PDB file of C-alpha atoms in Angstrom:
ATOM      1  CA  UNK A 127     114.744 -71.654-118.836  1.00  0.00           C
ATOM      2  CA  UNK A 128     113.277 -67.836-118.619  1.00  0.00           C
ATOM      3  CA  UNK A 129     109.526 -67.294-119.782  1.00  0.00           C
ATOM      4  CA  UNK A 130     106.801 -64.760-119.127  1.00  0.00           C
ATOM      5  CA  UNK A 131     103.177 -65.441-119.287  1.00  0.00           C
ATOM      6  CA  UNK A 132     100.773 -62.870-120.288  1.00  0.00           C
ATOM      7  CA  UNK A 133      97.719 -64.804-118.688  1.00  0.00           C
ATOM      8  CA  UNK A 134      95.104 -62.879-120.436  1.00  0.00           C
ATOM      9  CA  UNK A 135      95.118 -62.110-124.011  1.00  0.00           C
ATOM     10  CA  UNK A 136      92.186 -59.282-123.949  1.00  0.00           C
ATOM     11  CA  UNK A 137      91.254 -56.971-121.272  1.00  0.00           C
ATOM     12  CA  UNK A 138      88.810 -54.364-121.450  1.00  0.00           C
ATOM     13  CA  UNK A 139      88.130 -51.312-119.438  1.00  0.00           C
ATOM     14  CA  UNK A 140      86.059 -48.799-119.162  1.00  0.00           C
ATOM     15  CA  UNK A 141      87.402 -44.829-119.787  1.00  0.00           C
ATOM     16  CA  UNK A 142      88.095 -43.538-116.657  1.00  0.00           C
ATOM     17  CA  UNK A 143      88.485 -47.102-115.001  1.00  0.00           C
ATOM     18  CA  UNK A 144      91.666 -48.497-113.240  1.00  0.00           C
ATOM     19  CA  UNK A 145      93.768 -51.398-115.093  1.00  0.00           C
ATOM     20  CA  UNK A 146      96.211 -53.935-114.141  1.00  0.00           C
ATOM     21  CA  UNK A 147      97.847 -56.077-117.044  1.00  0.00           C
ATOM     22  CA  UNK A 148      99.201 -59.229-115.490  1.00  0.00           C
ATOM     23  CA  UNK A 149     102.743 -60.817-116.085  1.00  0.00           C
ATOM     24  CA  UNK A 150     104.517 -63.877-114.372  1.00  0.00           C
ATOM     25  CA  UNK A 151     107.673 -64.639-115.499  1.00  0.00           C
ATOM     26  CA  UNK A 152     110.018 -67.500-114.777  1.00  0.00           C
ATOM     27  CA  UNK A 153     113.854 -67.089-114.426  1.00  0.00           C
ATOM     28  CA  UNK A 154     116.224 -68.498-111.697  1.00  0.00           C
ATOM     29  CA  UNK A 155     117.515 -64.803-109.740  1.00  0.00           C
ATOM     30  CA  UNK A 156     116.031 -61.773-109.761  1.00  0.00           C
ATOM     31  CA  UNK A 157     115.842 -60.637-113.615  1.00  0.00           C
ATOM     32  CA  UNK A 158     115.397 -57.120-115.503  1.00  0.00           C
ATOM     33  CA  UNK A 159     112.353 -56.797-116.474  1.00  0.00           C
ATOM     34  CA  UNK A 160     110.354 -54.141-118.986  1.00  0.00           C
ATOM     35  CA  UNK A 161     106.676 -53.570-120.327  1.00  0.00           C
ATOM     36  CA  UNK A 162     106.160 -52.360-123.849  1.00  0.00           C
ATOM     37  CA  UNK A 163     103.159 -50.482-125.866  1.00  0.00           C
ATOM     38  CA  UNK A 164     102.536 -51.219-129.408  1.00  0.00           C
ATOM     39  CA  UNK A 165      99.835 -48.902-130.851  1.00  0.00           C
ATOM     40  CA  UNK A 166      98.631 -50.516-134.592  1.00  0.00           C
ATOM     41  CA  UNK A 167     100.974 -50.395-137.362  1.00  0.00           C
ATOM     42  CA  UNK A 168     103.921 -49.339-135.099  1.00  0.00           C
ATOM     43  CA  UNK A 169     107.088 -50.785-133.074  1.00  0.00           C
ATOM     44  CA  UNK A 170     107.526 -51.431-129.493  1.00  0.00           C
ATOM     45  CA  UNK A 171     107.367 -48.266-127.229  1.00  0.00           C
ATOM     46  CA  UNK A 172     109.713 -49.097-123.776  1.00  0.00           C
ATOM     47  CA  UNK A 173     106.945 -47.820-121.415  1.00  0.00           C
ATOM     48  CA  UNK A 174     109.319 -48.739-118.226  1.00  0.00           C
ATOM     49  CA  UNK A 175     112.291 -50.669-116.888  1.00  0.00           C
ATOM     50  CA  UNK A 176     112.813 -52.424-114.029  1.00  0.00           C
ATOM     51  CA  UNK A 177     116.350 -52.624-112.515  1.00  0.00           C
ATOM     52  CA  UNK A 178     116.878 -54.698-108.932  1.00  0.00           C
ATOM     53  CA  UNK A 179     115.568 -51.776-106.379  1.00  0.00           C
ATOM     54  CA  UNK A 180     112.281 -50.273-105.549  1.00  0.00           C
ATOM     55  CA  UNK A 181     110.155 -52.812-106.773  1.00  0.00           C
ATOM     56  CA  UNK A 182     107.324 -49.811-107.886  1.00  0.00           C
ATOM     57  CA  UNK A 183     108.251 -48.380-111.415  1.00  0.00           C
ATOM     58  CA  UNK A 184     106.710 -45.460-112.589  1.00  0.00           C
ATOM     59  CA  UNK A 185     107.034 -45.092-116.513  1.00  0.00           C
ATOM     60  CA  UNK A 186     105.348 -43.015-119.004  1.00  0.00           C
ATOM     61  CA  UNK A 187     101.508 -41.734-119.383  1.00  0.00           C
ATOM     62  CA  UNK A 188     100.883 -42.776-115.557  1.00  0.00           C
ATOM     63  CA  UNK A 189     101.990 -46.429-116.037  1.00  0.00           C
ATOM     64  CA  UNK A 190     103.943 -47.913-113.225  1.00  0.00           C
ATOM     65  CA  UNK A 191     104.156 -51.576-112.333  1.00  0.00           C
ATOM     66  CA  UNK A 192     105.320 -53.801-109.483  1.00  0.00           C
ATOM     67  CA  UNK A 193     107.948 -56.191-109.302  1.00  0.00           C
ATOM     68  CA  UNK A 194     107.306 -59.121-107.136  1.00  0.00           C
ATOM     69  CA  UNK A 195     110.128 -61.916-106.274  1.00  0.00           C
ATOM     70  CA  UNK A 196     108.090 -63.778-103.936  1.00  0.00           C
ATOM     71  CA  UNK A 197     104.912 -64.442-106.797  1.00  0.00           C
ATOM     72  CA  UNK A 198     107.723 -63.824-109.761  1.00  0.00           C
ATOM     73  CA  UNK A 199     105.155 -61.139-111.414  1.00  0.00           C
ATOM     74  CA  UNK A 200     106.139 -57.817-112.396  1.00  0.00           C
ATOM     75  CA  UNK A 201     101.928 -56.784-112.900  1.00  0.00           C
ATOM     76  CA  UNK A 202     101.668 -52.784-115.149  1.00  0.00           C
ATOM     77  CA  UNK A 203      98.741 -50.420-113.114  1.00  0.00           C
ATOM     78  CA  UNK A 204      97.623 -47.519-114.606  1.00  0.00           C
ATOM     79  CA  UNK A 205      94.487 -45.587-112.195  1.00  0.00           C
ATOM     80  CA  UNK A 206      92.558 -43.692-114.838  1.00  0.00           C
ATOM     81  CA  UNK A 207      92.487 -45.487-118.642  1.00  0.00           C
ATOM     82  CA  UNK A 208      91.943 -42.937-121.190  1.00  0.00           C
ATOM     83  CA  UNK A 209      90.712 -44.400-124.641  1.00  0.00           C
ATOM     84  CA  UNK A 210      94.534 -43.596-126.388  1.00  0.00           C
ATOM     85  CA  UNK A 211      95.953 -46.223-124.442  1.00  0.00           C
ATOM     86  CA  UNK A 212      94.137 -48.992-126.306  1.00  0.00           C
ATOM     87  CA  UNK A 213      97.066 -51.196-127.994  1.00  0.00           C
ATOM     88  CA  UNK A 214      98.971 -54.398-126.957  1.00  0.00           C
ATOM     89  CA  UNK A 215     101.128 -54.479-124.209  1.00  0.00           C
ATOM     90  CA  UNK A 216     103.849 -56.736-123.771  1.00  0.00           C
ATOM     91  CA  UNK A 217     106.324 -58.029-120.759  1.00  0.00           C
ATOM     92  CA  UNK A 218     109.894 -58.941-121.357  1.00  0.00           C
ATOM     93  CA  UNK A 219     112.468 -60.412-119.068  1.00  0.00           C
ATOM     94  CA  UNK A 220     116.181 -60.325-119.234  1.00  0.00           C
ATOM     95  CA  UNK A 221     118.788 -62.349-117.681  1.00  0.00           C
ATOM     96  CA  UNK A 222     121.305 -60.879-115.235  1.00  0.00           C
ATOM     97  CA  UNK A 223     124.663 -62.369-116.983  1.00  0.00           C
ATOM     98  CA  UNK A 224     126.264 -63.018-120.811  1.00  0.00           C
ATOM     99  CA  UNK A 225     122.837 -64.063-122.351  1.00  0.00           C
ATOM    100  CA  UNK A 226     121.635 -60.434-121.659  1.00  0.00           C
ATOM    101  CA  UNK A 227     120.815 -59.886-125.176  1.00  0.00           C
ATOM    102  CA  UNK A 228     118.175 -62.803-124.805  1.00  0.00           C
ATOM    103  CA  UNK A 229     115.148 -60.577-124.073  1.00  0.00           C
ATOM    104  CA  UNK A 230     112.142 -62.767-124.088  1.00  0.00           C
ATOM    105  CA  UNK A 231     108.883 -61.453-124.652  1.00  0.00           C
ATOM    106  CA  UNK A 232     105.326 -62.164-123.453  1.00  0.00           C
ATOM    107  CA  UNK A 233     102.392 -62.670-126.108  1.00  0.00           C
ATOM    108  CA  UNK A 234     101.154 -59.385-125.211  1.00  0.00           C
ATOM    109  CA  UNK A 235      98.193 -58.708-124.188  1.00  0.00           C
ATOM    110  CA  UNK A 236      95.561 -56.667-126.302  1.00  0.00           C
ATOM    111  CA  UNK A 237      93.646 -53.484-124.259  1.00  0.00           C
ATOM    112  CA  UNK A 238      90.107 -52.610-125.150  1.00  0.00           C
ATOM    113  CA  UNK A 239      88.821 -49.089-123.722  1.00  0.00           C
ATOM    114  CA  UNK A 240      85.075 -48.461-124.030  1.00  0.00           C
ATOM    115  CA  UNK A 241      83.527 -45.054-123.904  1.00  0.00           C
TER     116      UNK A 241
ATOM    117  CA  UNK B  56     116.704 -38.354-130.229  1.00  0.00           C
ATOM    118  CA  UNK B  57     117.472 -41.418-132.387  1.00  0.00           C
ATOM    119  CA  UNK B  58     115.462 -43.365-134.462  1.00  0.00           C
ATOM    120  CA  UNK B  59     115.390 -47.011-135.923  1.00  0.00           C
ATOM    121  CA  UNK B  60     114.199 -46.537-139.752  1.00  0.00           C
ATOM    122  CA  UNK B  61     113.095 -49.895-141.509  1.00  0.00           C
ATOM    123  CA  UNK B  62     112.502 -50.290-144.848  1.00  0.00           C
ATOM    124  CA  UNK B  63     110.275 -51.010-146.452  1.00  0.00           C
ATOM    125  CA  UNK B  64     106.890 -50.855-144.127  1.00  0.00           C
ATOM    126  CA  UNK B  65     105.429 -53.085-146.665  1.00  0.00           C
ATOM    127  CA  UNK B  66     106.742 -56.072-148.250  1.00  0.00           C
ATOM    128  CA  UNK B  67     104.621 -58.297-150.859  1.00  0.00           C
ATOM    129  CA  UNK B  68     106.438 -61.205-152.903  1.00  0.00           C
ATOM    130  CA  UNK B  69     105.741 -64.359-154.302  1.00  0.00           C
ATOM    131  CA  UNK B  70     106.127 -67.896-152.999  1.00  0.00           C
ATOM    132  CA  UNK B  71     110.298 -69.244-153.650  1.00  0.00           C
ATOM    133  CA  UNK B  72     111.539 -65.182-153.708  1.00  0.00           C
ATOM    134  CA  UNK B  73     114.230 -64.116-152.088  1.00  0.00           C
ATOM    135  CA  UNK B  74     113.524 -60.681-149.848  1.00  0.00           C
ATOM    136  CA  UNK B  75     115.481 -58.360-148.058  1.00  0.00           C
ATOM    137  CA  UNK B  76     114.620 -56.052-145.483  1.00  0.00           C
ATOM    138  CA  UNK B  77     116.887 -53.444-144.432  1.00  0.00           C
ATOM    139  CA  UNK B  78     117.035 -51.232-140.863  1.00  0.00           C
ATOM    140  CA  UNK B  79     119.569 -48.269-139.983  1.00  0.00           C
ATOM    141  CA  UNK B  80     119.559 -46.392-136.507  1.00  0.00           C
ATOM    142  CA  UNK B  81     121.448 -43.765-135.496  1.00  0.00           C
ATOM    143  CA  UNK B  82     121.572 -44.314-131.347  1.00  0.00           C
ATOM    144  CA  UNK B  83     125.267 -46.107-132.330  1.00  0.00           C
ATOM    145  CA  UNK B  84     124.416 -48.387-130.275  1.00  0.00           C
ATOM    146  CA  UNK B  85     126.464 -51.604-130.445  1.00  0.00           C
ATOM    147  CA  UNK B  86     123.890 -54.350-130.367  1.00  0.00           C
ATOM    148  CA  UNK B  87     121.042 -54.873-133.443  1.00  0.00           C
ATOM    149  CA  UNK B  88     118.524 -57.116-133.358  1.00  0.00           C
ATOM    150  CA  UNK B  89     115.497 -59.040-135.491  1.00  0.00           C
ATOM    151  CA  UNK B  90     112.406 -60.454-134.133  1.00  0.00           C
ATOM    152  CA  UNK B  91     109.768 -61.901-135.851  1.00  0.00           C
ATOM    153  CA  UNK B  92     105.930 -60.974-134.568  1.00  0.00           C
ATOM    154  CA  UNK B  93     103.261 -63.475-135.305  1.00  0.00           C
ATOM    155  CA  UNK B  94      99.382 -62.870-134.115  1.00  0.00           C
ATOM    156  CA  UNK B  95      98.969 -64.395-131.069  1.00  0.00           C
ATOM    157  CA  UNK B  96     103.076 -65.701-130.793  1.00  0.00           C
ATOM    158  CA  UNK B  97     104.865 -62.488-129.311  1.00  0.00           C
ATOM    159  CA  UNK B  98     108.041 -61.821-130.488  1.00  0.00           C
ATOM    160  CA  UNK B  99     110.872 -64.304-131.448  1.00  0.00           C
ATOM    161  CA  UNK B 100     114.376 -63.809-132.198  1.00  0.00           C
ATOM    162  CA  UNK B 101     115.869 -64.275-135.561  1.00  0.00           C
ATOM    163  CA  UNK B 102     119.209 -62.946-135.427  1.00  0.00           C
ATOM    164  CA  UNK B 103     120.984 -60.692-132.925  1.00  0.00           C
ATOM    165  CA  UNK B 104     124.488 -58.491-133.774  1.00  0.00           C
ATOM    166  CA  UNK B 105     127.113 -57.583-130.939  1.00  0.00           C
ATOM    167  CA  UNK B 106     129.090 -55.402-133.021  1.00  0.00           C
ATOM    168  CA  UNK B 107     129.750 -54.537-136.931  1.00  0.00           C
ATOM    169  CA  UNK B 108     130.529 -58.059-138.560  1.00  0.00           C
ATOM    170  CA  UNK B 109     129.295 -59.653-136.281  1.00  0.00           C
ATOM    171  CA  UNK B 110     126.344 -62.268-136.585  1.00  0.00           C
ATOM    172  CA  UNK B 111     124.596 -64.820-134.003  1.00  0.00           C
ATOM    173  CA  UNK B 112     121.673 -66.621-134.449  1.00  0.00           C
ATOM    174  CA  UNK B 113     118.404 -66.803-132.200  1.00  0.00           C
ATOM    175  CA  UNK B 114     115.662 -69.497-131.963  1.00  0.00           C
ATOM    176  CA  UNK B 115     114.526 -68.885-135.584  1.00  0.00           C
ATOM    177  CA  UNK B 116     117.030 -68.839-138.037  1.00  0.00           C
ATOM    178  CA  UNK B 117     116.398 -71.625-139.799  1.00  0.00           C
ATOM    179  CA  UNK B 118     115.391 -69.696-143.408  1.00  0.00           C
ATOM    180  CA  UNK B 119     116.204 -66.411-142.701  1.00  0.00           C
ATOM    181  CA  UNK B 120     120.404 -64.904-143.638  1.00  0.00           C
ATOM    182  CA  UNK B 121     121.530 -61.288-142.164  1.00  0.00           C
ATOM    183  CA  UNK B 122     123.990 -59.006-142.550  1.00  0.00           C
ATOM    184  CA  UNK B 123     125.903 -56.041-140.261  1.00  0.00           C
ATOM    185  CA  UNK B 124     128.056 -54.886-142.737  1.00  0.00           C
ATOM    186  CA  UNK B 125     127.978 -51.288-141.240  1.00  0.00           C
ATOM    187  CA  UNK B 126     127.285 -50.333-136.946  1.00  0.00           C
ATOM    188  CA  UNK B 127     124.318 -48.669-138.129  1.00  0.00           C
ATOM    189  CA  UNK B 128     122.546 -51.125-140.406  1.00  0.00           C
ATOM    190  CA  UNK B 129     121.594 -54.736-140.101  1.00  0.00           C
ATOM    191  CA  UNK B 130     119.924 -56.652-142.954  1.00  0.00           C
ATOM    192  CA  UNK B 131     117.553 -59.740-143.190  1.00  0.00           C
ATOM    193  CA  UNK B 132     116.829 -61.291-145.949  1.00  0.00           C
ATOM    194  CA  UNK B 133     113.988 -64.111-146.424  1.00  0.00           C
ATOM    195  CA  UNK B 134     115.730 -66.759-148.348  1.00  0.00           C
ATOM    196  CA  UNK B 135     112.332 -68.304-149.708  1.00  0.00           C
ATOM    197  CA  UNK B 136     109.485 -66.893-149.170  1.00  0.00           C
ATOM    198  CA  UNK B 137     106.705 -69.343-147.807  1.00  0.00           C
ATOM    199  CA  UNK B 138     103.219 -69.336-149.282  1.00  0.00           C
ATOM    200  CA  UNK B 139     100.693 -67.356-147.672  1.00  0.00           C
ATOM    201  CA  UNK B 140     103.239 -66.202-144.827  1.00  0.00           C
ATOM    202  CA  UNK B 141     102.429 -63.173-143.096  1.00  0.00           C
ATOM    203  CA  UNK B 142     103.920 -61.412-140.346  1.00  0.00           C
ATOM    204  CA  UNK B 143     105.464 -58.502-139.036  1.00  0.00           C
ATOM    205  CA  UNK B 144     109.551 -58.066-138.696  1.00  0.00           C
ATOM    206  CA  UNK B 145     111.004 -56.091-136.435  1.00  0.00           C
ATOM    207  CA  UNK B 146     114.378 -54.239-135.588  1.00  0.00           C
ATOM    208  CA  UNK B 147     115.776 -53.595-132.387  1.00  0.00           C
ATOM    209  CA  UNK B 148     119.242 -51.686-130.869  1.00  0.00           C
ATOM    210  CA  UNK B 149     120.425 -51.409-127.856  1.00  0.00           C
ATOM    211  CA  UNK B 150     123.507 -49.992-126.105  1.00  0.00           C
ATOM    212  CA  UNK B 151     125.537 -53.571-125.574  1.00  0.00           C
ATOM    213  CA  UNK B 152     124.727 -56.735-125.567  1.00  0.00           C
ATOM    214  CA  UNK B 153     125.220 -57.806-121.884  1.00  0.00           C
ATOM    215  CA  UNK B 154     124.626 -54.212-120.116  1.00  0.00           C
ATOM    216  CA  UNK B 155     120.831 -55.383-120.211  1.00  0.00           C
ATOM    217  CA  UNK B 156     119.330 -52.160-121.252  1.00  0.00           C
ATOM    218  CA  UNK B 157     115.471 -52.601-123.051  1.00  0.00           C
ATOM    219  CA  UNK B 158     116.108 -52.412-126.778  1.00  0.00           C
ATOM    220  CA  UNK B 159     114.461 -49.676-128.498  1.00  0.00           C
ATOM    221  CA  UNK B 160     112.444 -50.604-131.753  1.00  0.00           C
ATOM    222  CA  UNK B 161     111.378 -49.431-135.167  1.00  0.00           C
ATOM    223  CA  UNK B 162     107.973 -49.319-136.355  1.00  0.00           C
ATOM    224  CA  UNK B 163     108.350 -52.538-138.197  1.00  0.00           C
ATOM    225  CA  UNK B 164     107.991 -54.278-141.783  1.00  0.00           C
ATOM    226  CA  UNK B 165     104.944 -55.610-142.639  1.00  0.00           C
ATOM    227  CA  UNK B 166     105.464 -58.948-145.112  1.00  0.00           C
ATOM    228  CA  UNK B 167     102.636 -60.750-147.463  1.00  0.00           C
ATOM    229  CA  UNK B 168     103.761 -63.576-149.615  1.00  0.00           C
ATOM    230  CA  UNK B 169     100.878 -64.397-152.679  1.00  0.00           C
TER     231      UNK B 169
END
């Protein structure tokens, strides 16, 4: 069955530092995969897609990630953290046939920025 | 732009009651979706709608009825509210149902059961 792992439930960074947000997923095939921002009190922002291509997505505010079939991960970068991107990210996979609408999501992982 | 409006943000009943929370979006996009969000649990999928009518299930049903009476609505409704639940429910749309595109969300409704 398909699951992602969000190994680390709290990361924090220093302003200015670079960040990687780690996701694994498990799925037989080479799945679609996206990574999410939820700032508090709000929904799910799509911060990028990944479609079977380049496996380097760039998405919004200087996110891109990296989709690896060889170590199934699909890992989010960002160089330079500035302190409004401290929220909860989240990984999703979803399958390549019918059960499309089966998006599974990670447990997100929550972003600390210090000054 | 579209937008996925839920109503209401906040939602406080009491234990046994029967609550309804409602969500409209205006992408007319085909496919709606709820998802529960627990702390620390992610998101899990309530109920899912291909089309107007239409109604499938997800991993937790078990308590919860909807309704797609219109494309651009889909309703859940608590059937008894548990003591001391809390969580947060969220909407979703997307385009179709097996064209795999991310579904977009709305900001959420945030329940509290006394």
């Amino acid at each position: 069955a398909q699951s992602v792992t969000q190994p680390d439930a709290r990361v924090t960074v220093s302003e200015g530092a670079s960040l990687q947000l780690r996701c694994k997923y498990s799925y037989f095939g080479t799945p679609y995969l996206f990574w999410y921002v939820q700032y508090p009190r709000q929904g799910l922002q799509l911060l990028l897609k990944y479609y079977p291509g380049d496996p380097v997505v760039q998405g919004v505010n200087g996110f891109e990630a990296e989709f690896s079939k060889s170590n199934s991960s699909f890992h989010l970068r960002k160089a330079s953290v500035h302190w409004s991107d401290w929220a909860v990210y989240f990984c999703a996979v979803s399958p390549h046939d019918t059960n499309a609408y089966k998006v599974i999501f990670g447990k997100g992982t929550h972003l600390h920025v210090l000054p | 732009g579209g937008i996925i409006t839920q109503t209401p943000k906040f939602l406080i009943g009491q234990e046994g009651q029967k609550l309804t929370l409602k969500c409209q979006q205006n992408f007319n996009h085909d496919t709606m979706y709820w998802y529960r969000q627990d702390s620390g649990k992610g998101l899990r999928l309530i109920y899912y709608s291909i089309t107007e009518n239409d109604l499938q299930k997800g991993d937790l049903s078990e308590g919860y009825d909807a309704s797609r009476e219109k494309k651009s609505s889909f309703s859940l409704t608590v059937t008894s509210a548990q003591k001391n639940e809390m969580a947060v429910f969220l909407c979703a749309s997307s385009i179709a149902y097996n064209n795999n595109q991310a579904p977009l969300f709305g900001e959420g409704t945030r329940l509290s059961v006394l």
